[in-house]
Amino acid sequence: MTRHDRPTVPRGFSTRAIKASTAAPRVDQQPNSVPIYQAVTFSSEDAEELGAISTGQRPGYSYARLANPTGDALAAAMAELEDAEAGAVFSSGMAAIHAALLSVLEAGDRVVATRAIYGSTRTLLTERFGRLGIDVAFVDATNPAAVDAALAARPTRVLYVETISNPTIVVADLAILAGLAQRNGALLIVDNTFASPVLCQPLALGADLVIESLTKYVGGHSDTLGGSVCGSRERIALVKAVEVDTGATLAPFAAFLVLRGIATLDVRMARHAQTSRALAEWLEAQPGVARVYHPDLPSHPQHAVAARQFPHASGMLAFELAGGRAAGGAFIDALTIPERTASLGSIHTIVAHPPTTTHRQLSDAELAEAGIGAGLLRCSVGLEDLDDLVADFAQALEAARAAAAAAAGPAGSAPAADSLAVGAG
Ligand SMILES: Cc1ncc(COP(=O)(O)O)c(C=O)c1O
């Protein structure tokens, strides 16, 4: 009981209603899930305690932008999964990326980043940080000599890469990149979103900070945004300071949803891997599918790196239809199970065709320059039954063949029929 609980004079209805409806019970027994601490303010016994908590001189809670118990439980869980000393969680993956970069960059600094990078991260670096006098160079992160040359060209503060990235499920060799960063005096920051901590712990391979968009595999259910940054205690203290001053704090209910996702992350990732691999192998055997990109396939350019770095694949694959833009658009329109939307790493299978959606303004030549074929589809394989996905993809491939043939025009100007033929099997 605190001194506030002992009224000495009768109180009015409103005062009693406020006190009565916000009196949180003290619970001695340990709850078996993390409660949603839906509170912005936490009261202290006296001014001395509040002052010490607010300035970080002693642990505790005062104001939820600074810290909230549900968010702290998630930050501790992420640190555990990433094999890190400490973690911080954010309102989205982009907020986490922003805080990680802002915690280390100063005006005049230089960043070398992978060319295969998430679009908003690219514009955060070029537009937002670019305006503040930070120089950014993009490089093919699968080419160690090119990365070394880019890092050596000028003093560089950060090497920024994604463990697995678009558009063709590119896999970065993190141990090699960590060695190059260290040799050139740069910090290695890794976005591990496509892999999740189940497949890869970048800190153990030499990264300085690891970021996850918790919106994807870790949350896993397409029902909350979130982000995390993990690393050493000293580095996370700087990241956390950015969070406090910019306010991209994760809401307690969102933290609860991500914690719930973490409990099943390992088994979900195993199922994502199993289904995506089987679907990739099936797709590779279909006529009209020009190319399939999945790290488990020996044809994948970084197959050996993935086999060494990951215990198994994620749910991500990409494939190129021979029929180009028309075939790709028809394919996603014909699907009945996968959702036509953005995002990845969900219970739902999500198929994207950048040339008719996010990149529709680009010509085929411009797409090729960005490494995107006109018939390229990206697929985040969900947790649905494999047989149902195969049947749905088979009928969508038929629709793709018909659309490609129609777009090719009258016989004679059309490509050879068997180069477009897609089987239903
Ligand atoms: C690799 C990667 N990193 C970061 C993000 C950003 O995450 P969020 O949407 O949670 O901000 C995304 C979003 O798609 C992503 O694909």
Short mmCIF file of C-alpha atoms and ligand atoms in Angstrom, two decimals:
data_model
loop_
_atom_site.label_atom_id
_atom_site.label_comp_id
_atom_site.label_asym_id
_atom_site.label_seq_id
_atom_site.Cartn_x
_atom_site.Cartn_y
_atom_site.Cartn_z
CA MET A 1 0.00 0.00 0.00
CA THR A 2 1.33 3.47 -0.87
CA ARG A 3 0.48 6.73 0.89
CA HIS A 4 -1.75 7.59 -2.12
CA ASP A 5 -4.06 4.70 -1.22
CA ARG A 6 -4.97 6.16 2.17
CA PRO A 7 -7.50 9.00 1.77
CA THR A 8 -7.89 11.16 4.85
CA VAL A 9 -10.96 13.10 3.64
CA PRO A 10 -13.97 11.89 1.63
CA ARG A 11 -13.40 12.13 -2.12
CA GLY A 12 -15.71 12.95 -5.01
CA PHE A 13 -17.06 10.49 -7.54
CA SER A 14 -14.59 11.32 -10.34
CA THR A 15 -11.55 10.99 -8.09
CA ARG A 16 -12.80 7.67 -6.73
CA ALA A 17 -13.63 6.41 -10.25
CA ILE A 18 -10.15 7.25 -11.53
CA LYS A 19 -8.38 5.69 -8.53
CA ALA A 20 -10.60 2.60 -8.50
CA SER A 21 -10.39 1.90 -12.22
CA THR A 22 -6.60 2.25 -12.45
CA ALA A 23 -5.58 0.30 -9.33
CA ALA A 24 -3.46 -2.44 -10.92
CA PRO A 25 -3.44 -5.64 -8.83
CA ARG A 26 -0.13 -6.81 -7.40
CA VAL A 27 0.43 -10.38 -8.57
CA ASP A 28 2.81 -12.57 -6.57
CA GLN A 29 2.51 -15.62 -8.81
CA GLN A 30 4.43 -15.59 -12.08
CA PRO A 31 2.08 -15.30 -15.10
CA ASN A 32 2.91 -17.79 -17.87
CA SER A 33 2.74 -15.21 -20.63
CA VAL A 34 4.04 -11.65 -20.63
CA PRO A 35 1.21 -9.27 -19.61
CA ILE A 36 0.38 -6.31 -21.83
CA TYR A 37 1.40 -3.38 -19.63
CA GLN A 38 -0.98 -0.93 -21.28
CA ALA A 39 0.24 2.01 -19.21
CA VAL A 40 2.07 5.18 -20.22
CA THR A 41 2.93 6.28 -16.69
CA PHE A 42 4.33 4.29 -13.76
CA SER A 43 4.33 5.95 -10.37
CA SER A 44 7.22 6.05 -7.91
CA GLU A 45 7.13 6.14 -4.12
CA ASP A 46 8.76 9.58 -3.95
CA ALA A 47 10.51 12.26 -6.01
CA GLU A 48 13.93 10.76 -5.31
CA GLU A 49 12.90 7.40 -6.83
CA LEU A 50 11.25 9.04 -9.86
CA GLY A 51 14.33 11.17 -10.50
CA ALA A 52 16.66 8.17 -10.30
CA ILE A 53 14.49 6.08 -12.66
CA SER A 54 13.93 8.90 -15.15
CA THR A 55 17.66 9.53 -15.48
CA GLY A 56 18.54 5.84 -15.74
CA GLN A 57 20.43 5.81 -12.42
CA ARG A 58 18.33 2.90 -11.23
CA PRO A 59 16.14 0.39 -13.12
CA GLY A 60 12.40 0.91 -13.21
CA TYR A 61 9.61 2.52 -15.17
CA SER A 62 8.33 6.06 -15.30
CA TYR A 63 7.14 6.95 -18.84
CA ALA A 64 6.45 4.38 -21.56
CA ARG A 65 8.41 6.10 -24.36
CA LEU A 66 11.53 5.51 -22.25
CA ALA A 67 10.68 1.90 -21.38
CA ASN A 68 7.68 -0.40 -20.94
CA PRO A 69 7.80 -3.86 -19.28
CA THR A 70 6.19 -5.68 -22.25
CA GLY A 71 8.62 -4.05 -24.68
CA ASP A 72 11.54 -4.81 -22.37
CA ALA A 73 10.50 -8.48 -22.23
CA LEU A 74 10.57 -8.58 -26.04
CA ALA A 75 13.94 -6.78 -26.18
CA ALA A 76 15.37 -9.38 -23.76
CA ALA A 77 13.89 -12.22 -25.84
CA MET A 78 15.40 -10.82 -29.04
CA ALA A 79 18.82 -10.44 -27.36
CA GLU A 80 18.57 -14.09 -26.31
CA LEU A 81 17.72 -15.25 -29.87
CA GLU A 82 20.42 -13.08 -31.49
CA ASP A 83 23.03 -14.21 -28.92
CA ALA A 84 23.52 -10.56 -27.94
CA GLU A 85 24.29 -8.73 -24.68
CA ALA A 86 21.36 -6.36 -25.22
CA GLY A 87 18.47 -5.46 -27.51
CA ALA A 88 16.07 -2.61 -28.23
CA VAL A 89 12.68 -2.84 -29.92
CA PHE A 90 10.93 -0.34 -32.17
CA SER A 91 7.59 0.49 -33.73
CA SER A 92 8.69 -0.95 -37.12
CA GLY A 93 11.65 -2.44 -38.93
CA MET A 94 12.39 0.92 -40.59
CA ALA A 95 12.45 2.65 -37.18
CA ALA A 96 14.98 0.04 -36.02
CA ILE A 97 17.16 0.57 -39.12
CA HIS A 98 16.97 4.36 -38.66
CA ALA A 99 18.00 4.14 -34.99
CA ALA A 100 20.84 1.69 -35.67
CA LEU A 101 22.30 3.98 -38.36
CA LEU A 102 21.71 7.22 -36.44
CA SER A 103 23.43 5.73 -33.37
CA VAL A 104 26.74 5.52 -35.25
CA LEU A 105 26.66 8.06 -38.12
CA GLU A 106 27.82 11.68 -38.08
CA ALA A 107 27.76 14.32 -40.81
CA GLY A 108 30.55 13.62 -43.30
CA ASP A 109 30.54 9.84 -42.65
CA ARG A 110 30.38 7.29 -45.44
CA VAL A 111 28.27 4.13 -45.74
CA VAL A 112 28.92 1.27 -48.16
CA ALA A 113 25.68 -0.68 -48.64
CA THR A 114 24.62 -3.74 -50.55
CA ARG A 115 23.02 -3.02 -53.93
CA ALA A 116 20.41 -5.72 -53.16
CA ILE A 117 18.72 -3.64 -50.44
CA TYR A 118 15.16 -3.05 -49.29
CA GLY A 119 13.70 -0.01 -51.11
CA SER A 120 12.91 2.11 -48.03
CA THR A 121 16.37 1.42 -46.59
CA ARG A 122 17.85 2.67 -49.86
CA THR A 123 15.87 5.93 -49.71
CA LEU A 124 16.54 6.31 -45.97
CA LEU A 125 20.26 6.21 -46.80
CA THR A 126 20.23 8.31 -49.98
CA GLU A 127 17.42 10.81 -49.28
CA ARG A 128 17.18 11.17 -45.50
CA PHE A 129 20.81 10.59 -44.42
CA GLY A 130 22.06 11.93 -47.77
CA ARG A 131 20.58 15.36 -46.92
CA LEU A 132 22.52 15.34 -43.65
CA GLY A 133 25.86 15.04 -45.40
CA ILE A 134 26.29 11.27 -45.29
CA ASP A 135 27.77 9.73 -48.41
CA VAL A 136 26.44 6.33 -49.60
CA ALA A 137 27.99 3.94 -52.12
CA PHE A 138 26.23 0.77 -53.30
CA VAL A 139 28.15 -2.40 -54.07
CA ASP A 140 27.55 -6.03 -55.04
CA ALA A 141 27.88 -7.63 -51.58
CA THR A 142 28.36 -11.10 -53.10
CA ASN A 143 31.64 -9.88 -54.63
CA PRO A 144 34.24 -9.61 -51.77
CA ALA A 145 36.81 -7.88 -54.01
CA ALA A 146 34.28 -5.19 -54.96
CA VAL A 147 33.31 -4.69 -51.29
CA ASP A 148 36.96 -4.46 -50.25
CA ALA A 149 37.66 -1.91 -52.99
CA ALA A 150 34.62 0.18 -52.02
CA LEU A 151 35.61 0.15 -48.33
CA ALA A 152 39.22 1.00 -49.09
CA ALA A 153 38.38 3.81 -51.54
CA ARG A 154 37.56 6.24 -48.70
CA PRO A 155 37.27 6.00 -44.90
CA THR A 156 33.95 4.25 -44.27
CA ARG A 157 31.98 4.16 -41.02
CA VAL A 158 29.41 1.45 -41.87
CA LEU A 159 29.15 -1.58 -44.13
CA TYR A 160 25.40 -2.28 -44.37
CA VAL A 161 24.08 -5.59 -45.77
CA GLU A 162 21.06 -7.89 -45.65
CA THR A 163 21.64 -11.58 -44.83
CA ILE A 164 19.17 -12.56 -47.59
CA SER A 165 17.69 -9.99 -49.94
CA ASN A 166 15.70 -9.17 -53.05
CA PRO A 167 15.25 -9.59 -55.87
CA THR A 168 16.72 -13.06 -56.38
CA ILE A 169 17.08 -14.22 -52.76
CA VAL A 170 20.70 -13.03 -52.71
CA VAL A 171 22.70 -14.53 -49.80
CA ALA A 172 25.52 -12.49 -48.21
CA ASP A 173 28.58 -14.28 -46.81
CA LEU A 174 28.60 -12.53 -43.43
CA ALA A 175 31.86 -13.96 -42.05
CA ILE A 176 33.76 -12.69 -45.11
CA LEU A 177 32.02 -9.31 -45.01
CA ALA A 178 32.74 -8.95 -41.26
CA GLY A 179 36.43 -9.58 -41.95
CA LEU A 180 36.47 -6.95 -44.72
CA ALA A 181 34.65 -4.40 -42.52
CA GLN A 182 37.05 -4.94 -39.64
CA ARG A 183 40.14 -4.72 -41.86
CA ASN A 184 38.89 -1.40 -43.25
CA GLY A 185 37.83 0.08 -39.90
CA ALA A 186 34.08 -0.04 -40.62
CA LEU A 187 31.21 -1.33 -38.49
CA LEU A 188 29.11 -4.14 -39.99
CA ILE A 189 25.34 -3.66 -39.62
CA VAL A 190 23.18 -6.54 -40.84
CA ASP A 191 19.45 -6.63 -41.62
CA ASN A 192 18.61 -10.28 -40.85
CA THR A 193 14.87 -10.01 -41.63
CA PHE A 194 14.63 -12.55 -44.50
CA ALA A 195 16.61 -15.12 -42.49
CA SER A 196 15.36 -14.56 -38.90
CA PRO A 197 17.49 -15.58 -35.90
CA VAL A 198 16.54 -19.22 -36.55
CA LEU A 199 18.68 -19.35 -39.69
CA CYS A 200 21.46 -16.97 -38.77
CA GLN A 201 23.04 -15.06 -35.86
CA PRO A 202 25.04 -12.32 -37.60
CA LEU A 203 26.70 -11.13 -34.34
CA ALA A 204 28.39 -14.52 -33.96
CA LEU A 205 29.74 -14.12 -37.51
CA GLY A 206 31.29 -10.74 -36.68
CA ALA A 207 28.51 -8.15 -37.17
CA ASP A 208 28.39 -5.18 -34.77
CA LEU A 209 24.60 -4.69 -34.87
CA VAL A 210 21.82 -6.97 -36.14
CA ILE A 211 18.40 -5.68 -37.14
CA GLU A 212 15.12 -7.53 -37.65
CA SER A 213 11.84 -6.28 -39.03
CA LEU A 214 9.72 -8.13 -36.44
CA THR A 215 6.79 -7.51 -38.80
CA LYS A 216 8.02 -10.47 -40.88
CA TYR A 217 9.05 -13.94 -39.68
CA VAL A 218 9.51 -13.16 -35.96
CA GLY A 219 5.97 -11.79 -35.52
CA GLY A 220 4.93 -14.10 -38.32
CA HIS A 221 1.20 -13.50 -38.59
CA SER A 222 0.86 -10.26 -40.64
CA ASP A 223 -0.88 -8.59 -37.70
CA THR A 224 1.69 -6.25 -36.20
CA LEU A 225 4.62 -4.02 -37.16
CA GLY A 226 7.82 -4.09 -35.11
CA GLY A 227 11.59 -3.91 -35.28
CA SER A 228 14.63 -4.83 -33.18
CA VAL A 229 18.33 -3.98 -32.94
CA CYS A 230 20.70 -6.18 -30.93
CA GLY A 231 24.40 -5.93 -30.11
CA SER A 232 26.78 -5.14 -27.25
CA ARG A 233 25.52 -3.31 -24.16
CA GLU A 234 27.45 -0.16 -25.14
CA ARG A 235 26.15 -0.07 -28.71
CA ILE A 236 22.54 -0.73 -27.67
CA ALA A 237 22.71 2.09 -25.10
CA LEU A 238 23.40 4.46 -28.02
CA VAL A 239 20.60 2.88 -30.12
CA LYS A 240 18.19 3.16 -27.18
CA ALA A 241 19.08 6.86 -26.74
CA VAL A 242 17.96 7.47 -30.35
CA GLU A 243 14.70 5.66 -29.62
CA VAL A 244 13.99 7.77 -26.54
CA ASP A 245 14.65 11.02 -28.41
CA THR A 246 12.84 10.10 -31.65
CA GLY A 247 9.95 8.23 -30.02
CA ALA A 248 9.67 5.18 -32.29
CA THR A 249 8.79 3.03 -29.27
CA LEU A 250 6.92 -0.26 -29.76
CA ALA A 251 3.41 -0.32 -28.31
CA PRO A 252 2.83 -2.91 -25.54
CA PHE A 253 0.15 -4.83 -27.47
CA ALA A 254 2.44 -5.08 -30.51
CA ALA A 255 5.24 -6.35 -28.24
CA PHE A 256 2.85 -8.98 -26.86
CA LEU A 257 1.95 -10.16 -30.37
CA VAL A 258 5.62 -10.49 -31.36
CA LEU A 259 6.39 -12.40 -28.13
CA ARG A 260 3.58 -14.79 -29.05
CA GLY A 261 5.12 -15.22 -32.50
CA ILE A 262 8.55 -16.00 -31.05
CA ALA A 263 7.22 -19.06 -29.20
CA THR A 264 6.49 -20.80 -32.53
CA LEU A 265 9.23 -19.20 -34.68
CA ASP A 266 11.44 -22.29 -34.89
CA VAL A 267 8.67 -24.69 -35.98
CA ARG A 268 7.22 -22.12 -38.40
CA MET A 269 10.63 -21.59 -40.03
CA ALA A 270 11.11 -25.36 -40.44
CA ARG A 271 7.73 -25.64 -42.18
CA HIS A 272 8.38 -22.51 -44.33
CA ALA A 273 11.67 -24.11 -45.41
CA GLN A 274 10.19 -27.52 -46.16
CA THR A 275 7.32 -26.14 -48.26
CA SER A 276 9.40 -23.49 -50.08
CA ARG A 277 12.03 -26.04 -51.05
CA ALA A 278 9.43 -28.50 -52.39
CA LEU A 279 7.67 -25.72 -54.29
CA ALA A 280 10.99 -24.50 -55.74
CA GLU A 281 11.90 -28.01 -56.90
CA TRP A 282 8.45 -28.43 -58.46
CA LEU A 283 8.65 -25.02 -60.18
CA GLU A 284 12.10 -25.79 -61.58
CA ALA A 285 10.61 -28.76 -63.46
CA GLN A 286 7.77 -26.75 -65.04
CA PRO A 287 8.03 -25.71 -68.69
CA GLY A 288 7.69 -21.94 -69.09
CA VAL A 289 9.53 -21.29 -65.82
CA ALA A 290 12.84 -19.91 -67.03
CA ARG A 291 14.65 -19.79 -63.67
CA VAL A 292 14.02 -20.52 -60.00
CA TYR A 293 15.96 -18.85 -57.18
CA HIS A 294 15.99 -20.77 -53.89
CA PRO A 295 19.14 -21.22 -51.77
CA ASP A 296 18.61 -25.00 -51.48
CA LEU A 297 18.77 -25.45 -55.27
CA PRO A 298 22.28 -26.22 -56.57
CA SER A 299 21.54 -23.71 -59.38
CA HIS A 300 21.32 -20.81 -56.87
CA PRO A 301 24.35 -18.49 -57.25
CA GLN A 302 25.09 -18.52 -53.48
CA HIS A 303 24.03 -22.15 -52.83
CA ALA A 304 27.38 -22.99 -51.18
CA VAL A 305 27.31 -19.90 -48.92
CA ALA A 306 23.74 -20.68 -47.81
CA ALA A 307 24.59 -24.35 -47.12
CA ARG A 308 27.52 -23.25 -44.92
CA GLN A 309 25.75 -20.35 -43.18
CA PHE A 310 22.18 -21.60 -42.57
CA PRO A 311 20.77 -24.84 -41.09
CA HIS A 312 17.98 -24.69 -43.69
CA ALA A 313 16.23 -22.27 -46.03
CA SER A 314 13.57 -19.69 -45.18
CA GLY A 315 10.26 -19.44 -47.02
CA MET A 316 11.61 -17.04 -49.65
CA LEU A 317 11.98 -17.92 -53.32
CA ALA A 318 11.82 -16.12 -56.65
CA PHE A 319 11.18 -17.37 -60.17
CA GLU A 320 11.25 -15.97 -63.65
CA LEU A 321 8.48 -16.74 -66.15
CA ALA A 322 9.58 -17.04 -69.78
CA GLY A 323 6.53 -15.04 -70.89
CA GLY A 324 7.75 -11.77 -69.33
CA ARG A 325 5.55 -9.00 -67.93
CA ALA A 326 2.22 -10.27 -69.30
CA ALA A 327 2.83 -13.77 -67.93
CA GLY A 328 3.84 -12.44 -64.49
CA GLY A 329 0.76 -10.23 -64.18
CA ALA A 330 -1.57 -13.04 -65.29
CA PHE A 331 0.09 -15.44 -62.84
CA ILE A 332 -0.59 -13.38 -59.73
CA ASP A 333 -4.11 -12.47 -60.91
CA ALA A 334 -4.97 -16.18 -61.33
CA LEU A 335 -3.78 -17.26 -57.88
CA THR A 336 -6.52 -18.15 -55.41
CA ILE A 337 -4.52 -18.99 -52.24
CA PRO A 338 -1.61 -16.52 -52.12
CA GLU A 339 -2.46 -12.97 -51.20
CA ARG A 340 -1.78 -10.16 -53.69
CA THR A 341 -0.15 -7.77 -51.26
CA ALA A 342 3.21 -6.54 -49.99
CA SER A 343 5.26 -8.02 -47.12
CA LEU A 344 6.68 -11.46 -46.40
CA GLY A 345 7.44 -13.89 -43.60
CA SER A 346 3.81 -14.58 -42.79
CA ILE A 347 1.49 -17.54 -42.27
CA HIS A 348 0.02 -16.45 -45.63
CA THR A 349 1.81 -17.18 -48.89
CA ILE A 350 2.42 -13.81 -50.56
CA VAL A 351 3.40 -13.51 -54.23
CA ALA A 352 4.63 -10.24 -55.70
CA HIS A 353 5.27 -9.33 -59.33
CA PRO A 354 7.29 -6.08 -59.11
CA PRO A 355 7.09 -5.31 -62.90
CA THR A 356 3.28 -4.94 -62.78
CA THR A 357 3.02 -3.53 -59.24
CA THR A 358 5.76 -1.69 -57.31
CA HIS A 359 8.04 -1.23 -60.37
CA ARG A 360 5.40 -0.86 -63.12
CA GLN A 361 6.73 2.55 -64.21
CA LEU A 362 10.06 1.00 -65.25
CA SER A 363 10.69 -0.24 -68.80
CA ASP A 364 12.00 -3.78 -69.31
CA ALA A 365 15.49 -2.32 -69.86
CA GLU A 366 15.28 -0.30 -66.63
CA LEU A 367 14.03 -3.39 -64.78
CA ALA A 368 16.98 -5.39 -66.09
CA GLU A 369 19.34 -2.70 -64.80
CA ALA A 370 17.78 -3.14 -61.33
CA GLY A 371 18.33 -6.90 -61.61
CA ILE A 372 14.60 -7.61 -62.06
CA GLY A 373 13.45 -9.72 -65.04
CA ALA A 374 10.09 -8.70 -66.56
CA GLY A 375 8.64 -12.10 -65.59
CA LEU A 376 10.19 -12.22 -62.09
CA LEU A 377 7.89 -13.21 -59.24
CA ARG A 378 8.88 -13.13 -55.58
CA CYS A 379 7.18 -15.59 -53.30
CA SER A 380 7.12 -15.73 -49.50
CA VAL A 381 5.85 -19.26 -48.89
CA GLY A 382 3.44 -19.43 -45.97
CA LEU A 383 2.19 -22.31 -43.85
CA GLU A 384 -0.57 -23.58 -46.14
CA ASP A 385 -0.55 -27.21 -47.38
CA LEU A 386 2.01 -27.88 -50.09
CA ASP A 387 -0.41 -29.81 -52.34
CA ASP A 388 -2.87 -26.92 -52.34
CA LEU A 389 -0.13 -24.44 -53.26
CA VAL A 390 1.16 -26.68 -56.07
CA ALA A 391 -2.34 -27.05 -57.53
CA ASP A 392 -2.93 -23.29 -57.35
CA PHE A 393 0.45 -22.47 -58.90
CA ALA A 394 -0.22 -25.03 -61.67
CA GLN A 395 -3.46 -23.35 -62.75
CA ALA A 396 -1.81 -19.89 -62.47
CA LEU A 397 0.99 -21.10 -64.77
CA GLU A 398 -1.68 -22.09 -67.32
CA ALA A 399 -3.12 -18.58 -67.14
CA ALA A 400 0.39 -17.14 -67.52
CA ARG A 401 0.94 -19.20 -70.68
CA ALA A 402 -2.34 -17.99 -72.19
CA ALA A 403 -1.56 -14.34 -71.37
CA ALA A 404 1.95 -14.59 -72.79
CA ALA A 405 0.64 -16.14 -76.02
CA ALA A 406 -2.00 -13.38 -76.37
CA ALA A 407 0.56 -10.64 -75.73
CA ALA A 408 2.91 -12.14 -78.30
CA GLY A 409 0.28 -11.56 -81.01
CA PRO A 410 -0.50 -13.59 -84.15
CA ALA A 411 1.40 -16.79 -84.91
CA GLY A 412 4.69 -16.04 -86.55
CA SER A 413 5.59 -13.06 -84.37
CA ALA A 414 5.04 -15.20 -81.27
CA PRO A 415 7.92 -16.91 -79.49
CA ALA A 416 8.15 -20.66 -80.09
CA ALA A 417 5.15 -22.29 -78.43
CA ASP A 418 7.19 -24.68 -76.33
CA SER A 419 9.24 -21.85 -74.83
CA LEU A 420 6.01 -20.57 -73.25
CA ALA A 421 4.28 -23.85 -72.57
CA VAL A 422 3.65 -24.40 -68.89
CA GLY A 423 2.55 -27.74 -67.55
CA ALA A 424 -0.25 -28.24 -65.09
CA GLY A 425 1.53 -31.12 -63.33
C1 LIG B 1 14.54 -6.67 -45.56
C2 LIG B 1 13.61 -5.70 -44.93
N1 LIG B 1 14.05 -4.90 -43.95
C3 LIG B 1 13.25 -3.99 -43.36
C4 LIG B 1 11.94 -3.85 -43.74
C5 LIG B 1 11.09 -2.81 -43.07
O1 LIG B 1 10.28 -3.39 -42.12
P1 LIG B 1 8.95 -2.66 -41.57
O2 LIG B 1 7.95 -2.71 -42.68
O3 LIG B 1 8.61 -3.45 -40.36
O4 LIG B 1 9.31 -1.26 -41.26
C6 LIG B 1 11.42 -4.67 -44.74
C7 LIG B 1 10.00 -4.54 -45.16
O5 LIG B 1 9.54 -5.18 -46.07
C8 LIG B 1 12.27 -5.62 -45.37
O6 LIG B 1 11.84 -6.40 -46.36
#
